[in-house]
PDB file of C-alpha atoms in Angstrom:
ATOM      1  CA  UNK A   1       0.673 -56.230   8.382  1.00  0.00           C
ATOM      2  CA  UNK A   2       2.357 -54.810   5.309  1.00  0.00           C
ATOM      3  CA  UNK A   3       5.359 -52.537   5.754  1.00  0.00           C
ATOM      4  CA  UNK A   4       6.225 -49.396   3.837  1.00  0.00           C
ATOM      5  CA  UNK A   5       9.686 -48.015   3.161  1.00  0.00           C
ATOM      6  CA  UNK A   6       9.073 -44.999   5.419  1.00  0.00           C
ATOM      7  CA  UNK A   7       6.566 -46.305   7.982  1.00  0.00           C
ATOM      8  CA  UNK A   8       4.574 -49.335   9.031  1.00  0.00           C
ATOM      9  CA  UNK A   9       1.012 -49.512   7.758  1.00  0.00           C
ATOM     10  CA  UNK A  10      -1.431 -48.721  10.598  1.00  0.00           C
ATOM     11  CA  UNK A  11      -3.257 -51.616  12.186  1.00  0.00           C
ATOM     12  CA  UNK A  12      -6.960 -51.814  13.111  1.00  0.00           C
ATOM     13  CA  UNK A  13      -6.513 -49.865  16.378  1.00  0.00           C
ATOM     14  CA  UNK A  14      -4.423 -47.150  14.731  1.00  0.00           C
ATOM     15  CA  UNK A  15      -6.937 -46.763  11.929  1.00  0.00           C
ATOM     16  CA  UNK A  16      -9.749 -46.464  14.487  1.00  0.00           C
ATOM     17  CA  UNK A  17      -7.792 -43.796  16.388  1.00  0.00           C
ATOM     18  CA  UNK A  18      -7.101 -41.897  13.170  1.00  0.00           C
ATOM     19  CA  UNK A  19     -10.796 -41.935  12.265  1.00  0.00           C
ATOM     20  CA  UNK A  20     -11.660 -40.694  15.770  1.00  0.00           C
ATOM     21  CA  UNK A  21      -9.081 -37.892  15.570  1.00  0.00           C
ATOM     22  CA  UNK A  22     -10.352 -36.918  12.125  1.00  0.00           C
ATOM     23  CA  UNK A  23     -13.954 -36.807  13.329  1.00  0.00           C
ATOM     24  CA  UNK A  24     -13.043 -34.719  16.388  1.00  0.00           C
ATOM     25  CA  UNK A  25     -11.002 -32.321  14.240  1.00  0.00           C
ATOM     26  CA  UNK A  26     -13.883 -31.933  11.795  1.00  0.00           C
ATOM     27  CA  UNK A  27     -16.322 -31.202  14.615  1.00  0.00           C
ATOM     28  CA  UNK A  28     -13.918 -28.661  16.139  1.00  0.00           C
ATOM     29  CA  UNK A  29     -13.437 -26.849  12.816  1.00  0.00           C
ATOM     30  CA  UNK A  30     -17.171 -26.790  12.107  1.00  0.00           C
ATOM     31  CA  UNK A  31     -17.783 -25.485  15.614  1.00  0.00           C
ATOM     32  CA  UNK A  32     -15.241 -22.693  15.120  1.00  0.00           C
ATOM     33  CA  UNK A  33     -16.804 -21.733  11.788  1.00  0.00           C
ATOM     34  CA  UNK A  34     -20.276 -21.752  13.338  1.00  0.00           C
ATOM     35  CA  UNK A  35     -19.070 -19.539  16.199  1.00  0.00           C
ATOM     36  CA  UNK A  36     -17.534 -17.015  13.799  1.00  0.00           C
ATOM     37  CA  UNK A  37     -20.695 -16.939  11.680  1.00  0.00           C
ATOM     38  CA  UNK A  38     -22.809 -16.484  14.791  1.00  0.00           C
ATOM     39  CA  UNK A  39     -20.695 -13.558  16.052  1.00  0.00           C
ATOM     40  CA  UNK A  40     -20.793 -11.867  12.641  1.00  0.00           C
ATOM     41  CA  UNK A  41     -24.534 -12.324  12.410  1.00  0.00           C
ATOM     42  CA  UNK A  42     -24.928 -11.045  15.975  1.00  0.00           C
ATOM     43  CA  UNK A  43     -23.134  -7.822  15.022  1.00  0.00           C
ATOM     44  CA  UNK A  44     -25.349  -7.350  11.968  1.00  0.00           C
ATOM     45  CA  UNK A  45     -22.780  -8.164   9.258  1.00  0.00           C
ATOM     46  CA  UNK A  46     -25.240 -10.338   7.317  1.00  0.00           C
ATOM     47  CA  UNK A  47     -27.993  -7.774   6.909  1.00  0.00           C
ATOM     48  CA  UNK A  48     -29.420  -7.771   3.356  1.00  0.00           C
ATOM     49  CA  UNK A  49     -29.231  -3.993   3.225  1.00  0.00           C
ATOM     50  CA  UNK A  50     -25.413  -4.108   3.282  1.00  0.00           C
ATOM     51  CA  UNK A  51     -25.462  -5.481  -0.281  1.00  0.00           C
ATOM     52  CA  UNK A  52     -27.614  -2.718  -1.770  1.00  0.00           C
ATOM     53  CA  UNK A  53     -24.692  -0.503  -2.809  1.00  0.00           C
ATOM     54  CA  UNK A  54     -23.255  -3.297  -4.976  1.00  0.00           C
ATOM     55  CA  UNK A  55     -26.229  -3.030  -7.327  1.00  0.00           C
ATOM     56  CA  UNK A  56     -25.199   0.369  -8.741  1.00  0.00           C
ATOM     57  CA  UNK A  57     -23.283   0.852 -11.977  1.00  0.00           C
ATOM     58  CA  UNK A  58     -20.917   3.301 -10.283  1.00  0.00           C
ATOM     59  CA  UNK A  59     -19.911   0.592  -7.821  1.00  0.00           C
ATOM     60  CA  UNK A  60     -19.217  -1.818 -10.656  1.00  0.00           C
ATOM     61  CA  UNK A  61     -17.063   0.778 -12.396  1.00  0.00           C
ATOM     62  CA  UNK A  62     -15.039   1.427  -9.239  1.00  0.00           C
ATOM     63  CA  UNK A  63     -14.381  -2.286  -8.856  1.00  0.00           C
ATOM     64  CA  UNK A  64     -13.324  -2.579 -12.516  1.00  0.00           C
ATOM     65  CA  UNK A  65     -10.993   0.426 -12.174  1.00  0.00           C
ATOM     66  CA  UNK A  66      -9.372  -1.083  -9.083  1.00  0.00           C
ATOM     67  CA  UNK A  67      -9.017  -4.429 -10.842  1.00  0.00           C
ATOM     68  CA  UNK A  68      -7.374  -2.856 -13.894  1.00  0.00           C
ATOM     69  CA  UNK A  69      -4.992  -0.888 -11.666  1.00  0.00           C
ATOM     70  CA  UNK A  70      -4.035  -4.068  -9.840  1.00  0.00           C
ATOM     71  CA  UNK A  71      -3.482  -5.971 -13.097  1.00  0.00           C
ATOM     72  CA  UNK A  72      -1.369  -3.143 -14.536  1.00  0.00           C
ATOM     73  CA  UNK A  73       0.793  -3.029 -11.410  1.00  0.00           C
ATOM     74  CA  UNK A  74       1.147  -6.793 -11.422  1.00  0.00           C
ATOM     75  CA  UNK A  75       2.096  -6.923 -15.108  1.00  0.00           C
ATOM     76  CA  UNK A  76       4.868  -4.340 -14.688  1.00  0.00           C
ATOM     77  CA  UNK A  77       6.186  -5.892 -11.475  1.00  0.00           C
ATOM     78  CA  UNK A  78       6.060  -9.415 -12.968  1.00  0.00           C
ATOM     79  CA  UNK A  79       8.124  -8.475 -16.029  1.00  0.00           C
ATOM     80  CA  UNK A  80      10.658  -6.475 -14.028  1.00  0.00           C
ATOM     81  CA  UNK A  81      11.012  -9.116 -11.301  1.00  0.00           C
ATOM     82  CA  UNK A  82      11.638 -11.909 -13.825  1.00  0.00           C
ATOM     83  CA  UNK A  83      14.206  -9.756 -15.632  1.00  0.00           C
ATOM     84  CA  UNK A  84      15.910  -8.825 -12.352  1.00  0.00           C
ATOM     85  CA  UNK A  85      15.893 -12.457 -11.271  1.00  0.00           C
ATOM     86  CA  UNK A  86      17.625 -13.500 -14.498  1.00  0.00           C
ATOM     87  CA  UNK A  87      20.313 -10.832 -14.035  1.00  0.00           C
ATOM     88  CA  UNK A  88      20.948 -11.696 -10.379  1.00  0.00           C
ATOM     89  CA  UNK A  89      21.015 -15.422 -11.120  1.00  0.00           C
ATOM     90  CA  UNK A  90      23.593 -14.867 -13.873  1.00  0.00           C
ATOM     91  CA  UNK A  91      25.665 -12.800 -11.458  1.00  0.00           C
ATOM     92  CA  UNK A  92      25.490 -15.486  -8.763  1.00  0.00           C
ATOM     93  CA  UNK A  93      26.680 -18.070 -11.285  1.00  0.00           C
ATOM     94  CA  UNK A  94      29.519 -15.854 -12.497  1.00  0.00           C
ATOM     95  CA  UNK A  95      33.125 -17.057 -12.457  1.00  0.00           C
ATOM     96  CA  UNK A  96      34.211 -13.736 -10.913  1.00  0.00           C
ATOM     97  CA  UNK A  97      34.123 -13.874  -7.138  1.00  0.00           C
ATOM     98  CA  UNK A  98      33.369 -10.152  -6.501  1.00  0.00           C
ATOM     99  CA  UNK A  99      30.360 -10.362  -8.835  1.00  0.00           C
ATOM    100  CA  UNK A 100      29.087 -13.467  -7.045  1.00  0.00           C
ATOM    101  CA  UNK A 101      29.516 -11.856  -3.629  1.00  0.00           C
ATOM    102  CA  UNK A 102      27.778  -8.634  -4.670  1.00  0.00           C
ATOM    103  CA  UNK A 103      24.849 -10.553  -6.168  1.00  0.00           C
ATOM    104  CA  UNK A 104      24.589 -12.757  -3.074  1.00  0.00           C
ATOM    105  CA  UNK A 105      24.436  -9.712  -0.797  1.00  0.00           C
ATOM    106  CA  UNK A 106      21.713  -8.110  -2.932  1.00  0.00           C
ATOM    107  CA  UNK A 107      19.631 -11.287  -3.097  1.00  0.00           C
ATOM    108  CA  UNK A 108      19.861 -12.117   0.589  1.00  0.00           C
ATOM    109  CA  UNK A 109      19.212  -8.509   1.659  1.00  0.00           C
ATOM    110  CA  UNK A 110      16.032  -8.045  -0.355  1.00  0.00           C
ATOM    111  CA  UNK A 111      14.769 -11.526   0.474  1.00  0.00           C
ATOM    112  CA  UNK A 112      15.165 -10.798   4.191  1.00  0.00           C
ATOM    113  CA  UNK A 113      13.704  -7.274   4.000  1.00  0.00           C
ATOM    114  CA  UNK A 114       9.985  -7.196   4.937  1.00  0.00           C
ATOM    115  CA  UNK A 115       8.079  -6.194   1.827  1.00  0.00           C
ATOM    116  CA  UNK A 116       5.718  -3.863   3.705  1.00  0.00           C
ATOM    117  CA  UNK A 117       8.631  -1.881   5.135  1.00  0.00           C
ATOM    118  CA  UNK A 118      10.343  -1.734   1.740  1.00  0.00           C
ATOM    119  CA  UNK A 119       7.242  -0.397   0.000  1.00  0.00           C
ATOM    120  CA  UNK A 120       6.636   2.199   2.724  1.00  0.00           C
ATOM    121  CA  UNK A 121      10.263   3.403   2.685  1.00  0.00           C
ATOM    122  CA  UNK A 122      10.227   3.732  -1.105  1.00  0.00           C
ATOM    123  CA  UNK A 123       7.003   5.723  -0.924  1.00  0.00           C
ATOM    124  CA  UNK A 124       8.082   7.972   1.948  1.00  0.00           C
ATOM    125  CA  UNK A 125      11.617   8.576   0.702  1.00  0.00           C
ATOM    126  CA  UNK A 126      11.513   8.488  -3.097  1.00  0.00           C
ATOM    127  CA  UNK A 127       8.100   8.132  -4.758  1.00  0.00           C
ATOM    128  CA  UNK A 128       6.007  10.434  -2.576  1.00  0.00           C
ATOM    129  CA  UNK A 129       3.984  11.707  -5.527  1.00  0.00           C
ATOM    130  CA  UNK A 130       3.756   8.405  -7.442  1.00  0.00           C
ATOM    131  CA  UNK A 131       2.802   5.509  -5.153  1.00  0.00           C
ATOM    132  CA  UNK A 132       2.490   3.077  -8.070  1.00  0.00           C
ATOM    133  CA  UNK A 133       6.233   2.988  -8.635  1.00  0.00           C
ATOM    134  CA  UNK A 134       6.908   2.577  -4.925  1.00  0.00           C
ATOM    135  CA  UNK A 135       4.734  -0.536  -5.017  1.00  0.00           C
ATOM    136  CA  UNK A 136       6.159  -1.773  -8.330  1.00  0.00           C
ATOM    137  CA  UNK A 137       9.784  -1.299  -7.258  1.00  0.00           C
ATOM    138  CA  UNK A 138       9.201  -2.958  -3.905  1.00  0.00           C
ATOM    139  CA  UNK A 139       7.568  -5.951  -5.564  1.00  0.00           C
ATOM    140  CA  UNK A 140      10.345  -6.081  -8.152  1.00  0.00           C
ATOM    141  CA  UNK A 141      13.189  -6.085  -5.623  1.00  0.00           C
ATOM    142  CA  UNK A 142      11.648  -8.701  -3.357  1.00  0.00           C
ATOM    143  CA  UNK A 143      10.210 -11.058  -5.950  1.00  0.00           C
ATOM    144  CA  UNK A 144      13.193 -10.564  -8.269  1.00  0.00           C
ATOM    145  CA  UNK A 145      15.474 -11.844  -5.498  1.00  0.00           C
ATOM    146  CA  UNK A 146      13.277 -14.900  -5.039  1.00  0.00           C
ATOM    147  CA  UNK A 147      13.121 -15.472  -8.801  1.00  0.00           C
ATOM    148  CA  UNK A 148      16.927 -15.313  -8.898  1.00  0.00           C
ATOM    149  CA  UNK A 149      17.125 -18.268  -6.531  1.00  0.00           C
ATOM    150  CA  UNK A 150      14.584 -20.158  -8.631  1.00  0.00           C
ATOM    151  CA  UNK A 151      16.671 -19.561 -11.763  1.00  0.00           C
ATOM    152  CA  UNK A 152      19.922 -20.505 -10.041  1.00  0.00           C
ATOM    153  CA  UNK A 153      18.458 -23.685  -8.559  1.00  0.00           C
ATOM    154  CA  UNK A 154      16.961 -24.697 -11.898  1.00  0.00           C
ATOM    155  CA  UNK A 155      20.251 -24.245 -13.737  1.00  0.00           C
ATOM    156  CA  UNK A 156      22.211 -26.075 -11.033  1.00  0.00           C
ATOM    157  CA  UNK A 157      19.714 -28.951 -11.235  1.00  0.00           C
ATOM    158  CA  UNK A 158      20.825 -29.761 -14.786  1.00  0.00           C
ATOM    159  CA  UNK A 159      23.276 -32.708 -14.649  1.00  0.00           C
ATOM    160  CA  UNK A 160      26.868 -31.512 -14.607  1.00  0.00           C
ATOM    161  CA  UNK A 161      27.759 -33.791 -17.471  1.00  0.00           C
ATOM    162  CA  UNK A 162      25.747 -31.566 -19.818  1.00  0.00           C
ATOM    163  CA  UNK A 163      27.958 -28.544 -19.193  1.00  0.00           C
ATOM    164  CA  UNK A 164      31.142 -30.631 -19.148  1.00  0.00           C
ATOM    165  CA  UNK A 165      30.288 -32.075 -22.544  1.00  0.00           C
ATOM    166  CA  UNK A 166      29.572 -28.606 -23.911  1.00  0.00           C
ATOM    167  CA  UNK A 167      32.894 -27.261 -22.607  1.00  0.00           C
ATOM    168  CA  UNK A 168      34.650 -30.274 -24.112  1.00  0.00           C
ATOM    169  CA  UNK A 169      33.252 -29.243 -27.493  1.00  0.00           C
ATOM    170  CA  UNK A 170      34.913 -25.844 -27.101  1.00  0.00           C
ATOM    171  CA  UNK A 171      31.830 -23.756 -26.236  1.00  0.00           C
ATOM    172  CA  UNK A 172      32.216 -20.631 -24.135  1.00  0.00           C
ATOM    173  CA  UNK A 173      30.296 -20.186 -20.886  1.00  0.00           C
ATOM    174  CA  UNK A 174      27.749 -17.848 -22.457  1.00  0.00           C
ATOM    175  CA  UNK A 175      27.083 -20.415 -25.176  1.00  0.00           C
ATOM    176  CA  UNK A 176      26.805 -23.214 -22.621  1.00  0.00           C
ATOM    177  CA  UNK A 177      24.311 -21.219 -20.552  1.00  0.00           C
ATOM    178  CA  UNK A 178      22.139 -20.027 -23.436  1.00  0.00           C
ATOM    179  CA  UNK A 179      22.310 -23.140 -25.615  1.00  0.00           C
ATOM    180  CA  UNK A 180      22.585 -26.045 -23.168  1.00  0.00           C
ATOM    181  CA  UNK A 181      21.706 -25.293 -19.540  1.00  0.00           C
ATOM    182  CA  UNK A 182      18.883 -22.746 -19.731  1.00  0.00           C
ATOM    183  CA  UNK A 183      16.752 -24.629 -22.315  1.00  0.00           C
ATOM    184  CA  UNK A 184      16.864 -27.742 -20.111  1.00  0.00           C
ATOM    185  CA  UNK A 185      16.298 -25.824 -16.875  1.00  0.00           C
ATOM    186  CA  UNK A 186      13.283 -23.903 -18.177  1.00  0.00           C
ATOM    187  CA  UNK A 187      11.040 -26.967 -17.926  1.00  0.00           C
ATOM    188  CA  UNK A 188      11.699 -27.358 -14.202  1.00  0.00           C
ATOM    189  CA  UNK A 189      11.730 -23.629 -13.471  1.00  0.00           C
ATOM    190  CA  UNK A 190       8.483 -22.558 -15.124  1.00  0.00           C
ATOM    191  CA  UNK A 191       6.019 -23.916 -12.509  1.00  0.00           C
ATOM    192  CA  UNK A 192       8.018 -22.295  -9.690  1.00  0.00           C
ATOM    193  CA  UNK A 193       8.309 -19.024 -11.607  1.00  0.00           C
ATOM    194  CA  UNK A 194       4.565 -18.878 -12.164  1.00  0.00           C
ATOM    195  CA  UNK A 195       3.897 -19.812  -8.533  1.00  0.00           C
ATOM    196  CA  UNK A 196       6.051 -16.874  -7.438  1.00  0.00           C
ATOM    197  CA  UNK A 197       4.100 -14.653  -9.814  1.00  0.00           C
ATOM    198  CA  UNK A 198       0.978 -15.680  -7.891  1.00  0.00           C
ATOM    199  CA  UNK A 199       2.690 -14.327  -4.767  1.00  0.00           C
ATOM    200  CA  UNK A 200       3.480 -11.122  -6.669  1.00  0.00           C
ATOM    201  CA  UNK A 201      -0.178 -10.751  -7.607  1.00  0.00           C
ATOM    202  CA  UNK A 202      -1.328 -11.176  -4.013  1.00  0.00           C
ATOM    203  CA  UNK A 203       1.321  -8.752  -2.758  1.00  0.00           C
ATOM    204  CA  UNK A 204      -0.101  -5.958  -4.924  1.00  0.00           C
ATOM    205  CA  UNK A 205      -2.733  -5.635  -2.182  1.00  0.00           C
ATOM    206  CA  UNK A 206      -0.044  -4.059   0.014  1.00  0.00           C
ATOM    207  CA  UNK A 207      -0.465  -0.889  -2.035  1.00  0.00           C
ATOM    208  CA  UNK A 208      -3.310   0.200   0.255  1.00  0.00           C
ATOM    209  CA  UNK A 209      -0.781   1.134   2.984  1.00  0.00           C
ATOM    210  CA  UNK A 210       0.574   3.908   0.731  1.00  0.00           C
ATOM    211  CA  UNK A 211      -2.927   4.964  -0.424  1.00  0.00           C
ATOM    212  CA  UNK A 212      -2.457   3.503  -3.898  1.00  0.00           C
ATOM    213  CA  UNK A 213      -5.857   2.922  -5.463  1.00  0.00           C
ATOM    214  CA  UNK A 214      -5.523  -0.749  -6.276  1.00  0.00           C
ATOM    215  CA  UNK A 215      -8.256  -3.321  -5.724  1.00  0.00           C
ATOM    216  CA  UNK A 216      -7.962  -3.716  -1.943  1.00  0.00           C
ATOM    217  CA  UNK A 217      -7.770   0.056  -1.376  1.00  0.00           C
ATOM    218  CA  UNK A 218     -10.903   0.534  -3.473  1.00  0.00           C
ATOM    219  CA  UNK A 219     -12.729  -2.147  -1.476  1.00  0.00           C
ATOM    220  CA  UNK A 220     -11.679  -0.725   1.899  1.00  0.00           C
ATOM    221  CA  UNK A 221     -12.594   2.824   0.878  1.00  0.00           C
ATOM    222  CA  UNK A 222     -15.911   1.645  -0.519  1.00  0.00           C
ATOM    223  CA  UNK A 223     -16.811  -0.160   2.721  1.00  0.00           C
ATOM    224  CA  UNK A 224     -15.940   2.907   4.778  1.00  0.00           C
ATOM    225  CA  UNK A 225     -17.775   5.399   2.532  1.00  0.00           C
ATOM    226  CA  UNK A 226     -21.036   3.528   2.098  1.00  0.00           C
ATOM    227  CA  UNK A 227     -23.952   4.402   4.305  1.00  0.00           C
ATOM    228  CA  UNK A 228     -24.055   2.119   7.361  1.00  0.00           C
ATOM    229  CA  UNK A 229     -27.110  -0.060   7.947  1.00  0.00           C
ATOM    230  CA  UNK A 230     -28.217   0.050  11.580  1.00  0.00           C
ATOM    231  CA  UNK A 231     -24.776   1.395  12.459  1.00  0.00           C
ATOM    232  CA  UNK A 232     -22.927  -1.431  10.665  1.00  0.00           C
ATOM    233  CA  UNK A 233     -20.500  -0.839   7.777  1.00  0.00           C
ATOM    234  CA  UNK A 234     -20.398  -3.306   4.887  1.00  0.00           C
ATOM    235  CA  UNK A 235     -17.014  -4.873   5.588  1.00  0.00           C
ATOM    236  CA  UNK A 236     -18.102  -8.510   5.288  1.00  0.00           C
ATOM    237  CA  UNK A 237     -19.654  -7.986   1.817  1.00  0.00           C
ATOM    238  CA  UNK A 238     -16.466  -6.166   0.834  1.00  0.00           C
ATOM    239  CA  UNK A 239     -14.318  -9.110   1.984  1.00  0.00           C
ATOM    240  CA  UNK A 240     -16.550 -11.574   0.131  1.00  0.00           C
ATOM    241  CA  UNK A 241     -16.644  -9.606  -3.145  1.00  0.00           C
ATOM    242  CA  UNK A 242     -13.051  -8.407  -3.328  1.00  0.00           C
ATOM    243  CA  UNK A 243     -11.614 -11.555  -1.767  1.00  0.00           C
ATOM    244  CA  UNK A 244     -13.387 -13.620  -4.404  1.00  0.00           C
ATOM    245  CA  UNK A 245     -11.790 -11.515  -7.144  1.00  0.00           C
ATOM    246  CA  UNK A 246      -8.317 -12.130  -5.699  1.00  0.00           C
ATOM    247  CA  UNK A 247      -9.041 -15.850  -5.367  1.00  0.00           C
ATOM    248  CA  UNK A 248     -10.188 -16.115  -8.996  1.00  0.00           C
ATOM    249  CA  UNK A 249      -7.074 -14.280 -10.243  1.00  0.00           C
ATOM    250  CA  UNK A 250      -4.724 -16.447  -8.183  1.00  0.00           C
ATOM    251  CA  UNK A 251      -6.508 -19.649  -9.217  1.00  0.00           C
ATOM    252  CA  UNK A 252      -6.161 -18.622 -12.861  1.00  0.00           C
ATOM    253  CA  UNK A 253      -2.396 -18.167 -12.487  1.00  0.00           C
ATOM    254  CA  UNK A 254      -2.097 -21.395 -10.475  1.00  0.00           C
ATOM    255  CA  UNK A 255      -3.933 -23.279 -13.214  1.00  0.00           C
ATOM    256  CA  UNK A 256      -1.391 -21.938 -15.704  1.00  0.00           C
ATOM    257  CA  UNK A 257       1.411 -23.295 -13.506  1.00  0.00           C
ATOM    258  CA  UNK A 258      -0.312 -26.697 -13.326  1.00  0.00           C
ATOM    259  CA  UNK A 259      -0.818 -26.755 -17.101  1.00  0.00           C
ATOM    260  CA  UNK A 260       2.836 -25.863 -17.719  1.00  0.00           C
ATOM    261  CA  UNK A 261       4.013 -28.569 -15.329  1.00  0.00           C
ATOM    262  CA  UNK A 262       1.876 -31.231 -17.000  1.00  0.00           C
ATOM    263  CA  UNK A 263       3.008 -30.101 -20.422  1.00  0.00           C
ATOM    264  CA  UNK A 264       6.642 -30.313 -19.326  1.00  0.00           C
ATOM    265  CA  UNK A 265       6.135 -33.816 -17.920  1.00  0.00           C
ATOM    266  CA  UNK A 266       4.633 -34.984 -21.197  1.00  0.00           C
ATOM    267  CA  UNK A 267       7.474 -33.469 -23.221  1.00  0.00           C
ATOM    268  CA  UNK A 268      10.100 -35.171 -21.067  1.00  0.00           C
ATOM    269  CA  UNK A 269       8.852 -38.553 -22.263  1.00  0.00           C
ATOM    270  CA  UNK A 270       9.927 -37.610 -25.754  1.00  0.00           C
ATOM    271  CA  UNK A 271       8.574 -38.636 -29.120  1.00  0.00           C
ATOM    272  CA  UNK A 272       8.651 -42.238 -30.313  1.00  0.00           C
ATOM    273  CA  UNK A 273      11.726 -43.228 -32.346  1.00  0.00           C
ATOM    274  CA  UNK A 274      11.571 -42.314 -36.014  1.00  0.00           C
ATOM    275  CA  UNK A 275      10.638 -45.011 -38.492  1.00  0.00           C
ATOM    276  CA  UNK A 276      13.487 -46.309 -40.595  1.00  0.00           C
ATOM    277  CA  UNK A 277      13.675 -48.611 -43.587  1.00  0.00           C
ATOM    278  CA  UNK A 278      16.317 -51.319 -43.372  1.00  0.00           C
ATOM    279  CA  UNK A 279      16.589 -53.972 -46.098  1.00  0.00           C
ATOM    280  CA  UNK A 280      13.156 -53.049 -47.448  1.00  0.00           C
ATOM    281  CA  UNK A 281      11.428 -53.606 -44.082  1.00  0.00           C
ATOM    282  CA  UNK A 282      10.027 -50.769 -41.999  1.00  0.00           C
ATOM    283  CA  UNK A 283      11.438 -51.012 -38.461  1.00  0.00           C
ATOM    284  CA  UNK A 284      12.000 -48.875 -35.376  1.00  0.00           C
ATOM    285  CA  UNK A 285      15.092 -48.328 -33.299  1.00  0.00           C
ATOM    286  CA  UNK A 286      13.693 -50.516 -30.538  1.00  0.00           C
ATOM    287  CA  UNK A 287      13.874 -53.675 -32.713  1.00  0.00           C
ATOM    288  CA  UNK A 288      17.424 -53.161 -33.879  1.00  0.00           C
ATOM    289  CA  UNK A 289      19.735 -55.976 -32.897  1.00  0.00           C
ATOM    290  CA  UNK A 290      23.163 -55.618 -31.343  1.00  0.00           C
ATOM    291  CA  UNK A 291      24.920 -56.254 -34.667  1.00  0.00           C
ATOM    292  CA  UNK A 292      22.885 -53.609 -36.501  1.00  0.00           C
ATOM    293  CA  UNK A 293      20.458 -56.037 -38.158  1.00  0.00           C
ATOM    294  CA  UNK A 294      16.801 -55.552 -37.431  1.00  0.00           C
ATOM    295  CA  UNK A 295      13.459 -57.215 -37.874  1.00  0.00           C
ATOM    296  CA  UNK A 296      10.081 -57.205 -36.218  1.00  0.00           C
ATOM    297  CA  UNK A 297      10.500 -60.860 -35.186  1.00  0.00           C
ATOM    298  CA  UNK A 298      14.175 -60.604 -34.251  1.00  0.00           C
ATOM    299  CA  UNK A 299      15.394 -62.293 -37.474  1.00  0.00           C
ATOM    300  CA  UNK A 300      18.439 -60.977 -39.358  1.00  0.00           C
ATOM    301  CA  UNK A 301      18.081 -59.312 -42.736  1.00  0.00           C
ATOM    302  CA  UNK A 302      20.515 -59.326 -45.590  1.00  0.00           C
TER     303      UNK A 302
END
């Protein structure tokens, strides 16, 4: 039996038990899905007539308008949250203790505040006539606080020797941050930043609680306003259509995060050493000897 660093490899009996548990879990999940489908079908949610309203051009236009509203809200909230996160992260890394404390209080408060409550309070108390900004500001405060922690963690992950070397050269803190730490931290931060933007995109659906006509509000209103078929409203088609749109948008952003992460991993490997000509022979840095002489076969030149 081979052993792993963290655990012992399972033996024949353990593997058999794991296969049995996996099979039982699969059967249980399939049974649950079948039960849900049966109950929905029993209540008439799969009637073909529930899909008729999605064939009209007016329905398509309403969906497009809701999608554009959602994308506009997301774009504004994404830019503002990233900017706020950069400001709060800089404040938390400040050398001045009062600035650090104030930034810490702001970050921890808005991270702990439920986003639904924040959006509703902003709408009820400030933006009663403009629900978009209540949603945008709520998303900005919450996601900006999370982005601040991503920025701070990424900068702190850079080896301390980098900043010490920069200070030894006489650079000021602003120069160290902008010229040394941030460029190195960006590679590790970008996937997490984009992943948090996916959360921001999904959270735009909370606008329906303040009657903001984003994508989810349009879908809910459409399901409620369409003519019922045999007394059944088209909520399941609404969930399928509008849920699929959200899934496609989030998968697109997630694919960007995956692409950025792979690109960063490739760039960390660096480019091959530059070719150099020594004594008339073309060599690379990897074949240079300890005394400075080089040669493809290890022989000394000159």
